[in-house]
mmCIF file of C-alpha atoms in Angstrom:
data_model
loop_
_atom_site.group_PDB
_atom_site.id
_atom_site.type_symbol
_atom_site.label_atom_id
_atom_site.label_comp_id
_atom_site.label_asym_id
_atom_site.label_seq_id
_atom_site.Cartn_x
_atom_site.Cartn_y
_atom_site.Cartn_z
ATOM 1 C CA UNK A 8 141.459 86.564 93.094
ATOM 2 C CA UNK A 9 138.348 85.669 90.551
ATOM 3 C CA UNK A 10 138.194 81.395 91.191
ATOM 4 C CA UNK A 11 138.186 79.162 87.914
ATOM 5 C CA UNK A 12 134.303 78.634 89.013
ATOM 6 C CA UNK A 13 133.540 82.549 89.148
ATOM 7 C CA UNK A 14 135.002 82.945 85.822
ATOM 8 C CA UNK A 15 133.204 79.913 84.201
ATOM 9 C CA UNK A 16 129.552 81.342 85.778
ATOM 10 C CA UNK A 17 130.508 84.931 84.493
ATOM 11 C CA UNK A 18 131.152 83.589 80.830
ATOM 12 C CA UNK A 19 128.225 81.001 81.372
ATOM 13 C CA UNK A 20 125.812 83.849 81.973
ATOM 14 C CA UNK A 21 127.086 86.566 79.693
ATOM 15 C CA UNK A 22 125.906 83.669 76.828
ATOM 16 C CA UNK A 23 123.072 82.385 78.706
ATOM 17 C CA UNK A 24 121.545 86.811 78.873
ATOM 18 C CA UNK A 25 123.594 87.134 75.296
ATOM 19 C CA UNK A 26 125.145 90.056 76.882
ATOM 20 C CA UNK A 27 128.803 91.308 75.537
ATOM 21 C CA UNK A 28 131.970 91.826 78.029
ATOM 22 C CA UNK A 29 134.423 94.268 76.773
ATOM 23 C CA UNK A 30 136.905 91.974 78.903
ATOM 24 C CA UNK A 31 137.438 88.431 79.708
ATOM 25 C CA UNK A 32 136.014 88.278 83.636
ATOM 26 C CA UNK A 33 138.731 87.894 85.734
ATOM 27 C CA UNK A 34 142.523 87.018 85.178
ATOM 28 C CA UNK A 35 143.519 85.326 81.675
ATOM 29 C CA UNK A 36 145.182 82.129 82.373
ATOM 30 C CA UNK A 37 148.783 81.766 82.018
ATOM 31 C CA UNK A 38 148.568 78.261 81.466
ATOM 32 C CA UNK A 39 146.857 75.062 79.766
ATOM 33 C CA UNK A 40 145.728 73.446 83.496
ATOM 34 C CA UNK A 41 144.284 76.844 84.986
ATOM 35 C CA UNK A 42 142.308 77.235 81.097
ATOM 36 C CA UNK A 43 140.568 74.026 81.285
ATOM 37 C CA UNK A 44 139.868 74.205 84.520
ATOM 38 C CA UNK A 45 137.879 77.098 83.931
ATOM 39 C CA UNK A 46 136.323 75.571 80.848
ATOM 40 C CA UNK A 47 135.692 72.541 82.752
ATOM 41 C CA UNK A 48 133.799 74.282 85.604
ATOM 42 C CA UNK A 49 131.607 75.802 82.763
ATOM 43 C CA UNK A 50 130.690 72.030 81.673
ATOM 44 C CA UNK A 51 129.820 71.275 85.662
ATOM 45 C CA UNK A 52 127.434 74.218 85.298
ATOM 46 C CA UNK A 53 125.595 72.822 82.064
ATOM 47 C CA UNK A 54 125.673 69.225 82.622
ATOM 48 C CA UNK A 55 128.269 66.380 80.753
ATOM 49 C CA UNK A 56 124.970 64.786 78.864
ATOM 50 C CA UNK A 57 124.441 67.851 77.308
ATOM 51 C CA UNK A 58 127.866 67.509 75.253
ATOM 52 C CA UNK A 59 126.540 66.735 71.883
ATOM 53 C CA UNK A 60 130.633 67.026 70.469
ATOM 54 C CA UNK A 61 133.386 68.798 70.516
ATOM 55 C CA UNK A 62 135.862 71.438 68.693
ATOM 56 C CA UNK A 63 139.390 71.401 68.058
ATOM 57 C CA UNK A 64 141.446 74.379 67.355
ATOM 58 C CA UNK A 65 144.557 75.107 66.509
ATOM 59 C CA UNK A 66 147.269 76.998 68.613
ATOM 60 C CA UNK A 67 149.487 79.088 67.125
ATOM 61 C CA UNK A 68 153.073 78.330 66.846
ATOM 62 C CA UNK A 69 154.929 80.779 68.837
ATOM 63 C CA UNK A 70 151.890 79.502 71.823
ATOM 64 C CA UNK A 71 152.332 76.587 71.464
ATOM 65 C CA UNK A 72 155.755 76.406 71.410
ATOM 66 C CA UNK A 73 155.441 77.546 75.243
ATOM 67 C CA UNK A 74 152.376 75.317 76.092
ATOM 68 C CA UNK A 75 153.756 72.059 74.573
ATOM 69 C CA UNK A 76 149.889 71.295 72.179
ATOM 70 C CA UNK A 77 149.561 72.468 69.139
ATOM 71 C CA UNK A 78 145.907 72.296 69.440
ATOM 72 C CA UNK A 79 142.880 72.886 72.088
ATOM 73 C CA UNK A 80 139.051 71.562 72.606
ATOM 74 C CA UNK A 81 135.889 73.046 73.262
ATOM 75 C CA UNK A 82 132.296 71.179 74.139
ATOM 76 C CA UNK A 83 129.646 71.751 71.705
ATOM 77 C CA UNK A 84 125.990 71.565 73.263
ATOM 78 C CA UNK A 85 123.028 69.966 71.854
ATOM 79 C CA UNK A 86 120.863 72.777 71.506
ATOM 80 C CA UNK A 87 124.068 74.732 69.929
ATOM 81 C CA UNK A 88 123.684 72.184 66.969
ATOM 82 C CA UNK A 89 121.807 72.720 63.525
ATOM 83 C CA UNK A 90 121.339 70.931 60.058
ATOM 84 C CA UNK A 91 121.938 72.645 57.300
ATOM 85 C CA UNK A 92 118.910 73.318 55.268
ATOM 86 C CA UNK A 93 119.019 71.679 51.461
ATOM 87 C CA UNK A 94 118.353 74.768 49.638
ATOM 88 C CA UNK A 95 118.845 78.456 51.276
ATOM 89 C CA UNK A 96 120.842 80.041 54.101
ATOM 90 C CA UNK A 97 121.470 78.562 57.641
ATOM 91 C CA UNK A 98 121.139 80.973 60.658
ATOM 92 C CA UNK A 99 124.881 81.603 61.617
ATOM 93 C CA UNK A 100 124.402 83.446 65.383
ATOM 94 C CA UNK A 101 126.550 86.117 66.875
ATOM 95 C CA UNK A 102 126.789 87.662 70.098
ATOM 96 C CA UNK A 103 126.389 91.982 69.352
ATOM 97 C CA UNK A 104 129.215 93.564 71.392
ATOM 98 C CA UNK A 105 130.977 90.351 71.115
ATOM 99 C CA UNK A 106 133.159 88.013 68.587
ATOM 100 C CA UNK A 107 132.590 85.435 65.902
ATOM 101 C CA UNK A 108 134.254 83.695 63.436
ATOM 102 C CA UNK A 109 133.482 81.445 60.454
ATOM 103 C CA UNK A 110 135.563 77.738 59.922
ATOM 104 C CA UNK A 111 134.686 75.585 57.173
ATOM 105 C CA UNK A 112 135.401 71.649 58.550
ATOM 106 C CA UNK A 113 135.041 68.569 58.772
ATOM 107 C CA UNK A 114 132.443 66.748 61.442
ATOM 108 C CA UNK A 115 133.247 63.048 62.191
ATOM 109 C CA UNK A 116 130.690 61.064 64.309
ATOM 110 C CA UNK A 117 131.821 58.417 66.432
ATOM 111 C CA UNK A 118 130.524 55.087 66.552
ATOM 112 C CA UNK A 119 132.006 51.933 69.633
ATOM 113 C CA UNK A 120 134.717 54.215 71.760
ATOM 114 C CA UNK A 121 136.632 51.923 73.641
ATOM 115 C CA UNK A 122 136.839 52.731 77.891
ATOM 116 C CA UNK A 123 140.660 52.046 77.407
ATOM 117 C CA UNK A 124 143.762 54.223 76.425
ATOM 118 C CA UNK A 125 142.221 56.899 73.609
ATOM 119 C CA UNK A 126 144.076 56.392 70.050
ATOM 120 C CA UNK A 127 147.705 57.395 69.767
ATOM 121 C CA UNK A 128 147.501 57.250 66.218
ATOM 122 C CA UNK A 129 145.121 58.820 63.458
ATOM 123 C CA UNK A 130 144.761 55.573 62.043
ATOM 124 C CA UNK A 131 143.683 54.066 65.777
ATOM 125 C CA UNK A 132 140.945 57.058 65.744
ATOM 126 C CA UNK A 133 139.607 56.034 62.121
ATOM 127 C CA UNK A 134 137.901 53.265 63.743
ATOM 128 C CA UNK A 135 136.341 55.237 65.883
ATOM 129 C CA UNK A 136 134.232 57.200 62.985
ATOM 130 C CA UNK A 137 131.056 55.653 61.136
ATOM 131 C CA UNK A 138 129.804 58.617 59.701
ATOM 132 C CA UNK A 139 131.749 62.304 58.514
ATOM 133 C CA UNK A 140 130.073 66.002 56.879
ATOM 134 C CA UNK A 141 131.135 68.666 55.711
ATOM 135 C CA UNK A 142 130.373 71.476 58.289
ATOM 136 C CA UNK A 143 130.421 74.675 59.872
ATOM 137 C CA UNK A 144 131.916 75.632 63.613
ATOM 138 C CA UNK A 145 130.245 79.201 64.358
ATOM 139 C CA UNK A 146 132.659 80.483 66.439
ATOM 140 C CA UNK A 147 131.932 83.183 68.578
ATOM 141 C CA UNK A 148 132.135 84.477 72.473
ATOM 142 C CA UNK A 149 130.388 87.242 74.012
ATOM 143 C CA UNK A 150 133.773 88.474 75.389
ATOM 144 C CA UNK A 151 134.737 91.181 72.646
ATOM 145 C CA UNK A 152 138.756 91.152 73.287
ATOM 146 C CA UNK A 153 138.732 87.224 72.383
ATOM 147 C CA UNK A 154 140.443 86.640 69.356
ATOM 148 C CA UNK A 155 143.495 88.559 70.577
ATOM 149 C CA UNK A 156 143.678 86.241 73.767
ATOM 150 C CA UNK A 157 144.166 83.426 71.605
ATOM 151 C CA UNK A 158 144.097 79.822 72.857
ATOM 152 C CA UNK A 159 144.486 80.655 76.461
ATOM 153 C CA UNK A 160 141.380 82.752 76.619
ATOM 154 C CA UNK A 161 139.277 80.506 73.959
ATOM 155 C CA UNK A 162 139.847 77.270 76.162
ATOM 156 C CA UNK A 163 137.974 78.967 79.293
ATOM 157 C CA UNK A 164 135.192 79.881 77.286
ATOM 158 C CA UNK A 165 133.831 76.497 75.617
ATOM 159 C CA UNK A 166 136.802 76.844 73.376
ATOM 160 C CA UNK A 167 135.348 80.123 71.333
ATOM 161 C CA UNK A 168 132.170 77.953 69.932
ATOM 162 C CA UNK A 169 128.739 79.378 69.360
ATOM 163 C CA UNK A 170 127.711 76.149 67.718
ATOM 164 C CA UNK A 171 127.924 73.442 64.819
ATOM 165 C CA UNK A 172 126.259 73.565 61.745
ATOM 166 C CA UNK A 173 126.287 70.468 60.032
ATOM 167 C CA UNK A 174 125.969 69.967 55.756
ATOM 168 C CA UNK A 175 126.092 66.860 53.772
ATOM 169 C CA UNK A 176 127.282 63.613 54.206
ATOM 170 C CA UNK A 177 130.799 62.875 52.897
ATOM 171 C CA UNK A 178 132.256 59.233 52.337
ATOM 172 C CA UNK A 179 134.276 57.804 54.587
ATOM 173 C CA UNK A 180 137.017 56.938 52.439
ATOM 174 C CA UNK A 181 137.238 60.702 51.664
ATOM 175 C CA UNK A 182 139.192 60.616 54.860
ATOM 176 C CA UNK A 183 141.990 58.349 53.662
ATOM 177 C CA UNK A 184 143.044 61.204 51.272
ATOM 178 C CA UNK A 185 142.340 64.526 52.830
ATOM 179 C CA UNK A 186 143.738 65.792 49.305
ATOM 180 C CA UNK A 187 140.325 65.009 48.493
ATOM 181 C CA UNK A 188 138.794 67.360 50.822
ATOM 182 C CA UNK A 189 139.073 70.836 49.115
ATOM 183 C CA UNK A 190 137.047 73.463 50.466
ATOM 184 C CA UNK A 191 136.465 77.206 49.203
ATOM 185 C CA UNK A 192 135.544 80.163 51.737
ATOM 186 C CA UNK A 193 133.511 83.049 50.073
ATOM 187 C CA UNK A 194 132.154 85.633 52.495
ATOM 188 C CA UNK A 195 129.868 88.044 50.783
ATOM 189 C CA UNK A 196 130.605 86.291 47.405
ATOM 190 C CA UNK A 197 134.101 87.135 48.070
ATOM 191 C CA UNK A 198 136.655 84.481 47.722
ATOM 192 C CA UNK A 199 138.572 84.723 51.493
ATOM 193 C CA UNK A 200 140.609 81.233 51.278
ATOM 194 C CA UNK A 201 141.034 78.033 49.504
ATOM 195 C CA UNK A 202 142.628 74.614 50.936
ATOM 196 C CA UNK A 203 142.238 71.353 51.593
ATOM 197 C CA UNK A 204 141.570 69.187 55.268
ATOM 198 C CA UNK A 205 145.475 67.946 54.105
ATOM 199 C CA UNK A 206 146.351 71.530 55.796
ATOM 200 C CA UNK A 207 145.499 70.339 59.213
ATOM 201 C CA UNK A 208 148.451 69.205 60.579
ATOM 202 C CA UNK A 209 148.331 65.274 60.347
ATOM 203 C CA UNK A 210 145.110 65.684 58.943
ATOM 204 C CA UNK A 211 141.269 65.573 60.374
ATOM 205 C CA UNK A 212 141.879 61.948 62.169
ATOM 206 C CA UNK A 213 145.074 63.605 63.604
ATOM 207 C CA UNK A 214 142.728 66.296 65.571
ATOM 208 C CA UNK A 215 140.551 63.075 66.446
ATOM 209 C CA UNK A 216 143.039 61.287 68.141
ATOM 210 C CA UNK A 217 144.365 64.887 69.679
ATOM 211 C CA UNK A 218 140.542 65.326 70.727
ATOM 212 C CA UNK A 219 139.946 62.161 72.158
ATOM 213 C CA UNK A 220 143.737 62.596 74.201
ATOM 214 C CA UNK A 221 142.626 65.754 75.040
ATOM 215 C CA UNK A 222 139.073 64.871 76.792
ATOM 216 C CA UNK A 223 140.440 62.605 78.635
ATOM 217 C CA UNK A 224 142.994 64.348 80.193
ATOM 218 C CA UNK A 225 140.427 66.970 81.356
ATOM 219 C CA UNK A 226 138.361 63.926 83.236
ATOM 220 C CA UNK A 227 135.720 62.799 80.556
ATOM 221 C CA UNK A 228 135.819 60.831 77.420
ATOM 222 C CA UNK A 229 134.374 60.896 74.182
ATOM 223 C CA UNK A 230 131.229 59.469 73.922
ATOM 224 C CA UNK A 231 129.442 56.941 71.067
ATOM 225 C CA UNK A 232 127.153 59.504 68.799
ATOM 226 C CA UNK A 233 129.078 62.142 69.606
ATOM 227 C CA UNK A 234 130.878 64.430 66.988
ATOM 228 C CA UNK A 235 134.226 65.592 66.826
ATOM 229 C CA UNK A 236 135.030 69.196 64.524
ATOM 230 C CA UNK A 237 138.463 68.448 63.360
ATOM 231 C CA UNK A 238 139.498 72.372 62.460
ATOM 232 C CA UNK A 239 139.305 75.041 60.464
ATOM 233 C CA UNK A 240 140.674 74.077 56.839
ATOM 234 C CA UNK A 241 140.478 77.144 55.144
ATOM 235 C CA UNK A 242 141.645 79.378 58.373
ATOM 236 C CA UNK A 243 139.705 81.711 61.035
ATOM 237 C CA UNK A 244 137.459 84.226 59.316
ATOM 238 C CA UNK A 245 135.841 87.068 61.200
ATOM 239 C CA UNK A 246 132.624 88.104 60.748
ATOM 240 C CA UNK A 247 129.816 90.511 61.202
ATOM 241 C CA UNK A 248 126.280 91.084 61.385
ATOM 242 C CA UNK A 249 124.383 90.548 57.620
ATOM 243 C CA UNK A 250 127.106 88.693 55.710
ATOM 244 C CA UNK A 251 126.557 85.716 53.880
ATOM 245 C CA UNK A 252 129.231 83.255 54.237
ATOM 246 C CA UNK A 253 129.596 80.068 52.187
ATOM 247 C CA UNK A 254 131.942 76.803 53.574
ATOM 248 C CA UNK A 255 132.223 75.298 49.789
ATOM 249 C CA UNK A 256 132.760 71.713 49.454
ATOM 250 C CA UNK A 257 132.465 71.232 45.483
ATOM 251 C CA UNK A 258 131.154 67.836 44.812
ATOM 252 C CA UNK A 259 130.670 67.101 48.391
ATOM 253 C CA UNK A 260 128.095 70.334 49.030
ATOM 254 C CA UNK A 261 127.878 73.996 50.039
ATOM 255 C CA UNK A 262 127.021 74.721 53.498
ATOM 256 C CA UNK A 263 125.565 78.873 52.863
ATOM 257 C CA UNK A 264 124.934 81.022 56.126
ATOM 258 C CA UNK A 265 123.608 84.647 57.027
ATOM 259 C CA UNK A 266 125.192 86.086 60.382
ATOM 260 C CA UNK A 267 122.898 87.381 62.826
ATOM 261 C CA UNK A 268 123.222 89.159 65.754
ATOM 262 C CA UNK A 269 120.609 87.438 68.718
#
């Protein structure tokens, strides 16, 4: 039987080589414990300091239903991390042969976190954030049967995230009233979905205090400068190779990308 370490170097070298699998290596776990322990023997292999935040996702209901969490984590590495240029089109990277996805959401960077219990509350996590953006989570695995694995095989793999882009400052009393937070999804020029961070259930500070719950039940904790990617507001969209896909805030700012295979 493939060990939660084999599977974590398998996946951890398929990205390192950008090389596509046509399979996830090895057996797809069954449950929660045996997916994070995968994922977290692919964090031993590239070091804790190299965390620069961390994705949530959302389960789906029939899943999680089963699994008792409506939502999962992934680490997102520094060198996985971009700004958003002012003007133009931001590099969004795929894997050819394997998946990727485009989620508009919100970023919150934490300031103090307490060594004690993490938040039980959103409102206990809002002190935890000093600064928020409008951003990007390219998500993406070289493993091409991904998406239909769901949660279970997105966990193992640093939660299905290619990386972080990361647009424009937003107040942070804009997340207070997540009504506020309206985003539009165009992909091509195409208008794919409309919403607002209210969607998320409980809103973005709800995913905080999920992600920070999360972490440390997995053996680490969130860390000050760190950022948390509270989910995808206007839903998973796939993508391929050439398009242009737009995460657009209104008054708050456009982040613009063009996918590209590396």
């Amino acid at each position: 039987m493939t060990t939660a370490k084999e599977i974590a170097a398998r996946l951890a070298a398929a990205r390192r080589t950008r090389t596509a699998l046509a399979d996830f290596p090895g057996a797809v776990p069954v449950t929660l414990e045996e997916a994070y322990a995968i994922q977290r023997a692919g964090i031993a292999l590239r070091g804790e300091a190299a965390i620069a935040g961390w994705k949530v996702g959302r389960i789906p209901p029939d899943m999680a239903a089963r699994l008792g969490e409506d939502r999962f984590i992934g680490p997102v590495y520094r060198d996985d991390v971009v700004r958003a240029p002012a003007r133009g089109e931001a590099v969004f990277a795929l894997f050819g042969g394997g998946s990727a996805a485009f989620e508009a959401e919100v970023a919150v960077t934490l300031g103090e976190v307490p060594d004690d219990t993490p938040p039980a509350t959103p409102e206990q996590a809002r002190a935890w954030v000093v600064a928020a953006h409008i951003a990007v989570e390219v998500a993406g695995s070289p493993v091409a049967t991904l998406p239909a694995l769901k949660a279970l095989g997105s966990i193992p793999d640093q939660g299905n995230n290619n990386g972080q882009i990361i647009g424009a400052r937003l107040p942070l009393d804009a997340l207070d009233d997540p009504d506020t937070l309206s985003c539009t999804t165009r992909i091509d020029g195409v208008e794919i979905a409309r919403a607002a961070a209210s969607a998320l259930p409980g809103g973005p500070m709800a995913a905080l205090a999920f992600a920070a719950r999360r972490v440390a039940a997995i053996g680490m904790r969130l860390r000050a400068g760190q950022f948390v990617s509270t989910g995808a507001i206007t839903g998973v969209h796939a993508v391929r190779a050439g398009q242009r896909c737009e995460a657009d805030f209104g008054r708050w700012g456009t982040i613009t990308c063009r996918a590209t295979c590396s």
